mmCIF file of C-alpha atoms in Angstrom:
data_model
loop_
_atom_site.group_PDB
_atom_site.id
_atom_site.type_symbol
_atom_site.label_atom_id
_atom_site.label_comp_id
_atom_site.label_asym_id
_atom_site.label_seq_id
_atom_site.Cartn_x
_atom_site.Cartn_y
_atom_site.Cartn_z
ATOM 1 C CA UNK A 1 26.629 -11.250 17.536
ATOM 2 C CA UNK A 2 25.937 -9.144 20.469
ATOM 3 C CA UNK A 3 25.680 -6.084 20.063
ATOM 4 C CA UNK A 4 24.079 -4.425 23.145
ATOM 5 C CA UNK A 5 21.318 -2.501 23.810
ATOM 6 C CA UNK A 6 21.526 -0.024 21.991
ATOM 7 C CA UNK A 7 22.823 -1.255 19.012
ATOM 8 C CA UNK A 8 22.177 -4.152 16.586
ATOM 9 C CA UNK A 9 23.759 -6.119 13.588
ATOM 10 C CA UNK A 10 23.369 -5.461 9.996
ATOM 11 C CA UNK A 11 25.640 -7.642 8.122
ATOM 12 C CA UNK A 12 28.004 -8.912 10.556
ATOM 13 C CA UNK A 13 28.573 -5.222 11.522
ATOM 14 C CA UNK A 14 27.157 -3.383 14.788
ATOM 15 C CA UNK A 15 25.122 -0.536 14.007
ATOM 16 C CA UNK A 16 23.736 2.203 16.635
ATOM 17 C CA UNK A 17 20.581 2.690 17.489
ATOM 18 C CA UNK A 18 20.735 6.020 19.847
ATOM 19 C CA UNK A 19 20.288 8.105 16.482
ATOM 20 C CA UNK A 20 18.011 6.299 14.132
ATOM 21 C CA UNK A 21 16.557 7.421 11.041
ATOM 22 C CA UNK A 22 12.700 8.215 10.530
ATOM 23 C CA UNK A 23 12.796 9.597 7.077
ATOM 24 C CA UNK A 24 12.969 9.892 3.708
ATOM 25 C CA UNK A 25 12.609 6.079 4.286
ATOM 26 C CA UNK A 26 14.764 3.472 2.607
ATOM 27 C CA UNK A 27 15.207 2.933 -0.565
ATOM 28 C CA UNK A 28 12.944 5.858 -1.634
ATOM 29 C CA UNK A 29 12.808 7.664 -4.961
ATOM 30 C CA UNK A 30 12.008 11.295 -3.893
ATOM 31 C CA UNK A 31 10.082 13.974 -5.818
ATOM 32 C CA UNK A 32 12.086 16.716 -4.304
ATOM 33 C CA UNK A 33 15.524 17.740 -4.488
ATOM 34 C CA UNK A 34 15.951 19.290 -1.231
ATOM 35 C CA UNK A 35 14.542 16.419 1.246
ATOM 36 C CA UNK A 36 12.970 16.456 4.566
ATOM 37 C CA UNK A 37 15.646 14.257 6.793
ATOM 38 C CA UNK A 38 14.147 13.239 10.078
ATOM 39 C CA UNK A 39 15.615 11.249 12.989
ATOM 40 C CA UNK A 40 14.363 10.215 17.088
ATOM 41 C CA UNK A 41 17.457 10.558 19.559
ATOM 42 C CA UNK A 42 17.700 8.106 22.668
ATOM 43 C CA UNK A 43 17.610 9.521 25.643
ATOM 44 C CA UNK A 44 20.540 11.894 26.662
ATOM 45 C CA UNK A 45 21.786 12.086 22.900
ATOM 46 C CA UNK A 46 22.564 16.135 22.607
ATOM 47 C CA UNK A 47 22.517 15.864 18.845
ATOM 48 C CA UNK A 48 23.492 14.368 16.009
ATOM 49 C CA UNK A 49 26.297 14.395 13.090
ATOM 50 C CA UNK A 50 24.788 13.547 9.891
ATOM 51 C CA UNK A 51 26.389 12.592 6.726
ATOM 52 C CA UNK A 52 25.608 11.991 3.560
ATOM 53 C CA UNK A 53 27.412 9.731 1.355
ATOM 54 C CA UNK A 54 27.974 8.698 -2.395
ATOM 55 C CA UNK A 55 28.088 4.799 -1.612
ATOM 56 C CA UNK A 56 26.328 2.532 1.599
ATOM 57 C CA UNK A 57 29.991 2.092 2.743
ATOM 58 C CA UNK A 58 30.693 5.698 3.120
ATOM 59 C CA UNK A 59 34.292 5.935 1.692
ATOM 60 C CA UNK A 60 33.533 8.637 -0.312
ATOM 61 C CA UNK A 61 31.540 11.362 2.251
ATOM 62 C CA UNK A 62 29.813 14.370 -0.232
ATOM 63 C CA UNK A 63 28.662 16.013 3.433
ATOM 64 C CA UNK A 64 28.672 16.377 7.354
ATOM 65 C CA UNK A 65 26.778 18.171 9.411
ATOM 66 C CA UNK A 66 26.043 18.555 13.142
ATOM 67 C CA UNK A 67 22.171 19.310 14.186
ATOM 68 C CA UNK A 68 20.980 19.613 17.542
ATOM 69 C CA UNK A 69 17.310 19.408 15.720
ATOM 70 C CA UNK A 70 15.610 16.191 14.950
ATOM 71 C CA UNK A 71 14.841 17.337 11.186
ATOM 72 C CA UNK A 72 16.814 19.131 8.226
ATOM 73 C CA UNK A 73 16.027 20.114 5.384
ATOM 74 C CA UNK A 74 19.376 20.986 3.058
ATOM 75 C CA UNK A 75 19.745 24.364 1.705
ATOM 76 C CA UNK A 76 20.675 23.924 -2.111
ATOM 77 C CA UNK A 77 19.512 20.440 -4.140
ATOM 78 C CA UNK A 78 21.091 17.559 -3.721
ATOM 79 C CA UNK A 79 22.588 16.538 -7.083
ATOM 80 C CA UNK A 80 20.241 13.879 -8.567
ATOM 81 C CA UNK A 81 20.941 10.358 -8.372
ATOM 82 C CA UNK A 82 21.603 7.375 -5.313
ATOM 83 C CA UNK A 83 22.526 8.678 -1.868
ATOM 84 C CA UNK A 84 22.624 7.252 1.134
ATOM 85 C CA UNK A 85 22.815 8.424 4.729
ATOM 86 C CA UNK A 86 23.368 7.708 8.193
ATOM 87 C CA UNK A 87 23.611 9.649 11.821
ATOM 88 C CA UNK A 88 26.145 9.094 14.673
ATOM 89 C CA UNK A 89 25.093 10.498 17.983
ATOM 90 C CA UNK A 90 26.602 13.385 19.824
ATOM 91 C CA UNK A 91 26.893 13.956 23.894
ATOM 92 C CA UNK A 92 28.277 17.262 24.091
ATOM 93 C CA UNK A 93 31.717 17.097 22.060
ATOM 94 C CA UNK A 94 31.427 13.644 22.063
ATOM 95 C CA UNK A 95 30.634 12.034 18.983
ATOM 96 C CA UNK A 96 29.400 8.123 19.072
ATOM 97 C CA UNK A 97 32.179 6.019 16.935
ATOM 98 C CA UNK A 98 29.176 3.515 15.726
ATOM 99 C CA UNK A 99 27.014 5.365 12.700
ATOM 100 C CA UNK A 100 22.893 4.150 12.525
ATOM 101 C CA UNK A 101 21.651 2.360 9.817
ATOM 102 C CA UNK A 102 22.712 3.628 6.659
ATOM 103 C CA UNK A 103 19.899 4.659 4.587
ATOM 104 C CA UNK A 104 19.247 4.829 0.594
ATOM 105 C CA UNK A 105 17.405 7.482 -1.346
ATOM 106 C CA UNK A 106 17.101 8.886 -4.783
ATOM 107 C CA UNK A 107 17.114 12.643 -6.150
ATOM 108 C CA UNK A 108 15.312 13.487 -9.198
ATOM 109 C CA UNK A 109 16.448 15.102 -12.003
ATOM 110 C CA UNK A 110 13.614 17.740 -11.430
ATOM 111 C CA UNK A 111 11.759 18.390 -8.451
ATOM 112 C CA UNK A 112 8.057 17.920 -8.834
ATOM 113 C CA UNK A 113 6.529 19.436 -5.726
ATOM 114 C CA UNK A 114 5.751 15.685 -3.989
ATOM 115 C CA UNK A 115 8.229 14.745 -1.125
ATOM 116 C CA UNK A 116 7.926 11.068 -2.302
ATOM 117 C CA UNK A 117 6.889 9.568 -5.576
ATOM 118 C CA UNK A 118 8.043 5.621 -5.401
ATOM 119 C CA UNK A 119 10.508 2.782 -4.622
ATOM 120 C CA UNK A 120 13.884 1.917 -6.058
ATOM 121 C CA UNK A 121 13.620 -1.819 -6.518
ATOM 122 C CA UNK A 122 17.503 -2.542 -4.156
ATOM 123 C CA UNK A 123 16.709 -5.491 -2.337
ATOM 124 C CA UNK A 124 21.075 -5.686 -1.739
ATOM 125 C CA UNK A 125 21.128 -1.971 -1.049
ATOM 126 C CA UNK A 126 23.870 -1.564 -3.487
ATOM 127 C CA UNK A 127 22.141 1.708 -4.959
ATOM 128 C CA UNK A 128 21.761 -0.390 -8.065
ATOM 129 C CA UNK A 129 17.641 -1.503 -9.018
ATOM 130 C CA UNK A 130 17.525 -5.096 -9.196
ATOM 131 C CA UNK A 131 16.049 -7.469 -11.579
ATOM 132 C CA UNK A 132 12.864 -9.377 -9.705
ATOM 133 C CA UNK A 133 10.003 -10.936 -11.178
ATOM 134 C CA UNK A 134 6.854 -11.309 -9.233
ATOM 135 C CA UNK A 135 6.019 -15.172 -8.672
ATOM 136 C CA UNK A 136 3.838 -17.668 -7.559
ATOM 137 C CA UNK A 137 5.029 -20.360 -4.965
ATOM 138 C CA UNK A 138 2.739 -23.059 -4.630
ATOM 139 C CA UNK A 139 2.871 -26.090 -2.172
ATOM 140 C CA UNK A 140 -0.299 -28.339 -2.239
ATOM 141 C CA UNK A 141 -0.780 -31.644 -0.117
ATOM 142 C CA UNK A 142 -3.951 -33.929 0.198
ATOM 143 C CA UNK A 143 -4.458 -34.588 3.468
ATOM 144 C CA UNK A 144 -5.564 -38.249 2.194
ATOM 145 C CA UNK A 145 -1.741 -38.978 1.908
ATOM 146 C CA UNK A 146 0.375 -37.001 5.191
ATOM 147 C CA UNK A 147 3.587 -36.108 5.055
ATOM 148 C CA UNK A 148 3.520 -36.323 0.383
ATOM 149 C CA UNK A 149 4.125 -32.899 -0.928
ATOM 150 C CA UNK A 150 4.317 -31.202 -4.567
ATOM 151 C CA UNK A 151 6.073 -27.700 -4.705
ATOM 152 C CA UNK A 152 5.047 -26.289 -7.931
ATOM 153 C CA UNK A 153 5.562 -22.602 -10.130
ATOM 154 C CA UNK A 154 2.011 -21.767 -11.395
ATOM 155 C CA UNK A 155 -0.654 -19.142 -12.310
ATOM 156 C CA UNK A 156 -2.694 -18.504 -9.444
ATOM 157 C CA UNK A 157 -5.946 -20.393 -9.815
ATOM 158 C CA UNK A 158 -8.624 -18.612 -7.112
ATOM 159 C CA UNK A 159 -10.121 -21.177 -4.836
ATOM 160 C CA UNK A 160 -13.077 -22.905 -5.356
ATOM 161 C CA UNK A 161 -15.284 -25.640 -3.733
ATOM 162 C CA UNK A 162 -14.211 -27.506 -7.507
ATOM 163 C CA UNK A 163 -11.173 -28.474 -5.728
ATOM 164 C CA UNK A 164 -11.019 -31.816 -4.422
ATOM 165 C CA UNK A 165 -12.756 -32.747 -0.766
ATOM 166 C CA UNK A 166 -9.312 -32.826 1.585
ATOM 167 C CA UNK A 167 -6.885 -30.925 -0.719
ATOM 168 C CA UNK A 168 -4.896 -27.890 0.966
ATOM 169 C CA UNK A 169 -3.092 -25.322 -1.138
ATOM 170 C CA UNK A 170 -0.649 -22.762 0.074
ATOM 171 C CA UNK A 171 -0.062 -19.895 -1.648
ATOM 172 C CA UNK A 172 2.771 -17.433 -1.904
ATOM 173 C CA UNK A 173 3.157 -14.073 -3.908
ATOM 174 C CA UNK A 174 6.075 -11.467 -3.387
ATOM 175 C CA UNK A 175 6.599 -8.129 -5.134
ATOM 176 C CA UNK A 176 9.171 -5.666 -4.119
ATOM 177 C CA UNK A 177 8.487 -3.424 -0.870
ATOM 178 C CA UNK A 178 9.898 -1.141 1.159
ATOM 179 C CA UNK A 179 12.190 -1.050 3.967
ATOM 180 C CA UNK A 180 9.947 -2.506 6.626
ATOM 181 C CA UNK A 181 12.484 -3.858 9.577
ATOM 182 C CA UNK A 182 14.718 -0.164 9.362
ATOM 183 C CA UNK A 183 17.903 -1.756 8.007
ATOM 184 C CA UNK A 184 17.816 0.293 5.101
ATOM 185 C CA UNK A 185 17.567 -2.471 2.849
ATOM 186 C CA UNK A 186 14.300 -3.201 0.722
ATOM 187 C CA UNK A 187 11.861 -5.977 1.752
ATOM 188 C CA UNK A 188 9.858 -8.259 -0.506
ATOM 189 C CA UNK A 189 6.170 -8.065 0.396
ATOM 190 C CA UNK A 190 3.467 -10.711 -0.901
ATOM 191 C CA UNK A 191 0.776 -12.316 0.091
ATOM 192 C CA UNK A 192 0.829 -15.753 1.901
ATOM 193 C CA UNK A 193 -2.430 -17.617 2.616
ATOM 194 C CA UNK A 194 -3.898 -21.404 2.659
ATOM 195 C CA UNK A 195 -7.358 -23.067 1.425
ATOM 196 C CA UNK A 196 -8.862 -25.924 2.831
ATOM 197 C CA UNK A 197 -11.517 -27.683 1.039
ATOM 198 C CA UNK A 198 -13.755 -30.260 3.130
ATOM 199 C CA UNK A 199 -16.699 -31.550 0.745
ATOM 200 C CA UNK A 200 -18.238 -28.329 -0.743
ATOM 201 C CA UNK A 201 -16.794 -26.052 2.501
ATOM 202 C CA UNK A 202 -13.727 -23.837 1.798
ATOM 203 C CA UNK A 203 -12.347 -22.442 3.834
ATOM 204 C CA UNK A 204 -9.491 -19.250 4.035
ATOM 205 C CA UNK A 205 -6.756 -18.115 5.656
ATOM 206 C CA UNK A 206 -5.340 -15.329 4.781
ATOM 207 C CA UNK A 207 -1.982 -13.480 5.509
ATOM 208 C CA UNK A 208 0.925 -11.426 4.485
ATOM 209 C CA UNK A 209 4.240 -12.285 4.442
ATOM 210 C CA UNK A 210 7.634 -10.501 3.961
ATOM 211 C CA UNK A 211 11.130 -11.190 3.056
ATOM 212 C CA UNK A 212 13.793 -9.079 4.488
ATOM 213 C CA UNK A 213 16.281 -7.804 1.871
ATOM 214 C CA UNK A 214 19.954 -7.461 2.934
ATOM 215 C CA UNK A 215 23.645 -7.636 1.302
ATOM 216 C CA UNK A 216 24.656 -9.625 0.046
ATOM 217 C CA UNK A 217 21.564 -11.662 0.082
ATOM 218 C CA UNK A 218 18.173 -12.305 1.882
ATOM 219 C CA UNK A 219 18.427 -11.493 5.840
ATOM 220 C CA UNK A 220 14.786 -13.940 6.710
ATOM 221 C CA UNK A 221 12.876 -16.290 4.699
ATOM 222 C CA UNK A 222 9.078 -16.001 5.311
ATOM 223 C CA UNK A 223 7.568 -13.644 8.016
ATOM 224 C CA UNK A 224 4.482 -13.762 7.977
ATOM 225 C CA UNK A 225 1.513 -11.813 9.609
ATOM 226 C CA UNK A 226 -1.852 -13.007 9.710
ATOM 227 C CA UNK A 227 -4.532 -10.284 8.317
ATOM 228 C CA UNK A 228 -8.474 -11.959 9.068
ATOM 229 C CA UNK A 229 -9.250 -14.911 11.460
ATOM 230 C CA UNK A 230 -9.683 -17.820 9.104
ATOM 231 C CA UNK A 231 -13.857 -18.024 7.395
ATOM 232 C CA UNK A 232 -15.460 -20.210 5.480
ATOM 233 C CA UNK A 233 -15.731 -18.587 1.735
ATOM 234 C CA UNK A 234 -18.227 -19.188 -1.261
ATOM 235 C CA UNK A 235 -17.350 -19.566 -4.682
ATOM 236 C CA UNK A 236 -15.042 -17.387 -5.519
ATOM 237 C CA UNK A 237 -14.263 -15.457 -3.028
ATOM 238 C CA UNK A 238 -11.125 -15.293 -0.226
ATOM 239 C CA UNK A 239 -8.774 -13.335 -2.256
ATOM 240 C CA UNK A 240 -6.004 -11.163 0.095
ATOM 241 C CA UNK A 241 -3.606 -8.095 -1.173
ATOM 242 C CA UNK A 242 -0.580 -7.017 1.049
ATOM 243 C CA UNK A 243 0.313 -3.690 -0.146
ATOM 244 C CA UNK A 244 3.214 -1.790 0.937
ATOM 245 C CA UNK A 245 1.849 2.100 2.050
ATOM 246 C CA UNK A 246 5.166 3.300 3.101
ATOM 247 C CA UNK A 247 5.200 4.830 6.374
ATOM 248 C CA UNK A 248 1.855 6.192 8.067
ATOM 249 C CA UNK A 249 2.963 6.139 11.992
ATOM 250 C CA UNK A 250 6.834 8.184 10.870
ATOM 251 C CA UNK A 251 8.727 5.742 12.947
ATOM 252 C CA UNK A 252 10.913 4.657 10.012
ATOM 253 C CA UNK A 253 9.082 1.414 9.090
ATOM 254 C CA UNK A 254 7.505 0.898 6.180
ATOM 255 C CA UNK A 255 3.798 -0.467 7.129
ATOM 256 C CA UNK A 256 1.469 -2.762 4.876
ATOM 257 C CA UNK A 257 -2.506 -2.345 4.476
ATOM 258 C CA UNK A 258 -4.401 -6.021 3.509
ATOM 259 C CA UNK A 259 -7.604 -6.109 2.009
ATOM 260 C CA UNK A 260 -9.431 -10.116 2.060
ATOM 261 C CA UNK A 261 -12.774 -10.145 0.196
ATOM 262 C CA UNK A 262 -15.092 -12.250 2.300
ATOM 263 C CA UNK A 263 -17.835 -12.669 0.236
ATOM 264 C CA UNK A 264 -19.555 -10.908 -2.386
ATOM 265 C CA UNK A 265 -20.657 -7.904 -0.158
ATOM 266 C CA UNK A 266 -17.624 -7.802 2.183
ATOM 267 C CA UNK A 267 -14.292 -6.699 2.523
ATOM 268 C CA UNK A 268 -11.882 -6.864 5.114
ATOM 269 C CA UNK A 269 -9.193 -3.877 5.640
ATOM 270 C CA UNK A 270 -6.823 -3.378 7.896
ATOM 271 C CA UNK A 271 -3.297 -2.311 8.243
ATOM 272 C CA UNK A 272 0.383 -3.663 9.627
ATOM 273 C CA UNK A 273 2.830 -1.814 10.967
ATOM 274 C CA UNK A 274 6.615 -2.262 10.323
ATOM 275 C CA UNK A 275 8.755 -2.937 13.398
ATOM 276 C CA UNK A 276 12.659 -3.654 13.896
ATOM 277 C CA UNK A 277 11.933 -7.496 13.776
ATOM 278 C CA UNK A 278 10.537 -7.460 10.319
ATOM 279 C CA UNK A 279 7.050 -8.300 11.853
ATOM 280 C CA UNK A 280 4.584 -6.206 11.489
ATOM 281 C CA UNK A 281 1.950 -5.431 14.532
ATOM 282 C CA UNK A 282 -1.932 -5.497 14.035
ATOM 283 C CA UNK A 283 -4.164 -2.589 14.181
ATOM 284 C CA UNK A 284 -6.872 -3.271 16.265
ATOM 285 C CA UNK A 285 -9.606 -4.419 14.001
ATOM 286 C CA UNK A 286 -10.794 -3.175 10.326
ATOM 287 C CA UNK A 287 -9.222 0.321 9.188
ATOM 288 C CA UNK A 288 -12.535 0.371 7.249
ATOM 289 C CA UNK A 289 -15.857 -0.814 8.345
ATOM 290 C CA UNK A 290 -19.012 -0.133 5.624
ATOM 291 C CA UNK A 291 -21.992 -1.477 5.808
ATOM 292 C CA UNK A 292 -22.594 -1.709 2.010
ATOM 293 C CA UNK A 293 -21.388 -3.506 -1.000
ATOM 294 C CA UNK A 294 -17.681 -2.660 -1.742
ATOM 295 C CA UNK A 295 -16.746 -3.032 -5.251
ATOM 296 C CA UNK A 296 -12.763 -2.962 -6.072
ATOM 297 C CA UNK A 297 -11.791 -1.269 -3.004
ATOM 298 C CA UNK A 298 -8.549 1.199 -4.223
ATOM 299 C CA UNK A 299 -5.823 2.073 -1.778
ATOM 300 C CA UNK A 300 -3.447 4.415 -2.187
ATOM 301 C CA UNK A 301 -1.106 6.971 -0.283
ATOM 302 C CA UNK A 302 -0.452 9.851 -0.277
ATOM 303 C CA UNK A 303 0.804 12.946 2.169
ATOM 304 C CA UNK A 304 -2.383 14.961 1.654
ATOM 305 C CA UNK A 305 -1.619 17.473 4.433
ATOM 306 C CA UNK A 306 2.234 17.908 4.279
ATOM 307 C CA UNK A 307 2.681 16.586 7.909
ATOM 308 C CA UNK A 308 5.509 14.403 6.608
ATOM 309 C CA UNK A 309 3.907 11.211 6.856
ATOM 310 C CA UNK A 310 1.953 9.285 4.476
ATOM 311 C CA UNK A 311 -1.918 9.254 4.401
ATOM 312 C CA UNK A 312 -3.824 6.034 3.303
ATOM 313 C CA UNK A 313 -7.096 7.247 0.298
ATOM 314 C CA UNK A 314 -8.857 4.126 0.576
ATOM 315 C CA UNK A 315 -12.257 4.400 -2.507
ATOM 316 C CA UNK A 316 -15.037 2.324 -2.268
ATOM 317 C CA UNK A 317 -18.089 1.785 -4.639
ATOM 318 C CA UNK A 318 -20.972 0.616 -4.171
ATOM 319 C CA UNK A 319 -22.719 -1.858 -6.591
ATOM 320 C CA UNK A 320 -26.351 -1.325 -7.043
ATOM 321 C CA UNK A 321 -26.498 2.931 -6.965
ATOM 322 C CA UNK A 322 -22.702 3.518 -8.459
ATOM 323 C CA UNK A 323 -22.605 5.353 -4.927
ATOM 324 C CA UNK A 324 -19.074 6.104 -4.123
ATOM 325 C CA UNK A 325 -17.416 6.791 -0.778
ATOM 326 C CA UNK A 326 -13.704 8.430 -0.186
ATOM 327 C CA UNK A 327 -11.931 8.233 2.881
ATOM 328 C CA UNK A 328 -8.418 9.464 3.739
ATOM 329 C CA UNK A 329 -7.188 8.514 7.264
ATOM 330 C CA UNK A 330 -4.341 9.394 9.297
ATOM 331 C CA UNK A 331 -2.858 7.939 11.923
ATOM 332 C CA UNK A 332 -2.254 10.225 14.723
ATOM 333 C CA UNK A 333 -1.760 9.429 18.473
ATOM 334 C CA UNK A 334 -1.019 6.225 18.052
ATOM 335 C CA UNK A 335 -4.356 5.237 16.209
ATOM 336 C CA UNK A 336 -6.182 5.956 13.157
ATOM 337 C CA UNK A 337 -8.264 8.896 14.584
ATOM 338 C CA UNK A 338 -9.518 11.167 11.595
ATOM 339 C CA UNK A 339 -10.539 11.181 8.065
ATOM 340 C CA UNK A 340 -9.723 14.392 5.944
ATOM 341 C CA UNK A 341 -12.703 15.762 4.714
ATOM 342 C CA UNK A 342 -13.524 16.052 0.814
ATOM 343 C CA UNK A 343 -15.021 19.282 -0.371
ATOM 344 C CA UNK A 344 -18.623 19.271 -2.922
ATOM 345 C CA UNK A 345 -17.106 19.823 -6.076
ATOM 346 C CA UNK A 346 -19.090 22.533 -8.488
ATOM 347 C CA UNK A 347 -21.732 19.769 -9.152
ATOM 348 C CA UNK A 348 -22.342 20.139 -5.817
ATOM 349 C CA UNK A 349 -21.606 15.729 -5.161
ATOM 350 C CA UNK A 350 -18.313 13.723 -5.612
ATOM 351 C CA UNK A 351 -19.868 12.985 -8.836
ATOM 352 C CA UNK A 352 -20.370 8.755 -10.060
ATOM 353 C CA UNK A 353 -17.944 9.606 -12.383
ATOM 354 C CA UNK A 354 -15.224 8.892 -10.029
ATOM 355 C CA UNK A 355 -13.868 5.460 -10.674
ATOM 356 C CA UNK A 356 -10.973 3.609 -9.744
ATOM 357 C CA UNK A 357 -8.941 5.251 -12.127
ATOM 358 C CA UNK A 358 -7.212 8.349 -9.851
ATOM 359 C CA UNK A 359 -3.494 9.800 -9.610
ATOM 360 C CA UNK A 360 -2.031 11.326 -6.688
ATOM 361 C CA UNK A 361 0.215 14.657 -7.793
ATOM 362 C CA UNK A 362 1.235 17.536 -6.294
ATOM 363 C CA UNK A 363 -1.231 19.544 -8.821
ATOM 364 C CA UNK A 364 -0.374 23.468 -6.924
ATOM 365 C CA UNK A 365 3.433 23.167 -6.256
ATOM 366 C CA UNK A 366 2.574 24.025 -2.342
ATOM 367 C CA UNK A 367 4.559 20.466 -1.414
ATOM 368 C CA UNK A 368 1.457 19.305 0.018
ATOM 369 C CA UNK A 369 -0.307 16.062 -2.360
ATOM 370 C CA UNK A 370 -3.353 16.114 -4.281
ATOM 371 C CA UNK A 371 -5.167 13.838 -6.162
ATOM 372 C CA UNK A 372 -7.556 13.817 -9.423
ATOM 373 C CA UNK A 373 -9.840 11.150 -10.345
ATOM 374 C CA UNK A 374 -10.305 10.376 -13.788
ATOM 375 C CA UNK A 375 -6.871 11.842 -14.980
ATOM 376 C CA UNK A 376 -6.854 12.959 -18.403
ATOM 377 C CA UNK A 377 -7.584 16.056 -20.492
ATOM 378 C CA UNK A 378 -11.136 16.078 -19.756
ATOM 379 C CA UNK A 379 -13.704 14.785 -16.828
ATOM 380 C CA UNK A 380 -11.185 14.776 -13.964
ATOM 381 C CA UNK A 381 -12.149 15.713 -10.251
ATOM 382 C CA UNK A 382 -8.873 17.305 -8.916
ATOM 383 C CA UNK A 383 -8.835 17.883 -5.043
ATOM 384 C CA UNK A 384 -6.128 19.859 -3.529
ATOM 385 C CA UNK A 385 -4.536 19.153 -0.226
ATOM 386 C CA UNK A 386 -4.003 21.271 2.875
ATOM 387 C CA UNK A 387 -2.902 21.197 5.943
ATOM 388 C CA UNK A 388 -6.799 20.679 7.585
ATOM 389 C CA UNK A 389 -7.774 18.822 4.945
ATOM 390 C CA UNK A 390 -8.756 19.081 0.898
ATOM 391 C CA UNK A 391 -9.396 22.563 0.323
ATOM 392 C CA UNK A 392 -11.244 22.859 -2.574
ATOM 393 C CA UNK A 393 -12.443 20.963 -6.295
ATOM 394 C CA UNK A 394 -11.396 21.277 -9.603
ATOM 395 C CA UNK A 395 -13.370 19.922 -12.344
ATOM 396 C CA UNK A 396 -11.980 19.278 -15.629
ATOM 397 C CA UNK A 397 -8.369 18.457 -17.102
ATOM 398 C CA UNK A 398 -6.208 17.337 -14.238
ATOM 399 C CA UNK A 399 -3.362 20.151 -14.045
ATOM 400 C CA UNK A 400 0.285 19.224 -14.429
#
């Protein structure tokens, strides 16, 4: 179906792109009961008509509001549960007959202060969480017998030189992610990698993959994204993880962070940004580059400066001296151009007690995310987010 320059087809229906949703991303679980809606308008569009609906078809409209700005937060709390929203472009008194894609979100029964707390595992977009088991699918081919394939489902096996020479192994691991292509349906995200064994040499070609959700079934098969060049792996290394990290650049498409262990000492960590086609465009070079040994890097997300966009929190640990580096990367002006500073705690350092265990929360209920390392009744180090970075550190039990 051809829908013209300012529209695209979703489920057989032409959907307008003249007013396009940006946030809250679909299908998302909020931590607040008064969401901050954001959108963008095509040139010449004066404003939007924002509708909240009880279901994706919008047969039951909960509210309608005409707005001239590009952001809106309701004056009163929305009822807990699943809601849907869509936009109509307005030019003067004329309202477009075609709506934007319909997005969904969940309002919590209790306001936690955090704008976003998670994802609704809804692939077909009906507002009901779907059952989906994380699955490995593996195709094995021996180059000595071209054209012969054996497709199996199995527990993942780390590539190693112990595999027979001439073996190629293709592995796919999928799990639930958010909306990458902006059509309002949750997508699947995972790893899709190849291993080739030649003698005692193991060549790894890592990659991320997505499968686009839709109603009543998936809208695509695998859409692959290379995350690092092919490389020769030492024994036991070469694993790649691809993690959905919400919307880092605020363009209304979910993004993916990948981490590839190149050898014992080095990790290649990158970000790929979602687009309408479902592909993700690469950031230029590694997002993080550390000269020392990184052990168990941890990447999570939160809005630590309160600008309405997700930031990446990246934790690495140097193996020999338990030295810990913590960075929060902010995407601005088209690239990752800054890292939020961490203040020193009362003991004068970030403390070797910081480990892989961390919790993102809004501890002081100021609407900006905070992070607690070693969360619990004792030993926690909590850093409080602020508009210009982390403002202070509290040693002791995790605030609730």
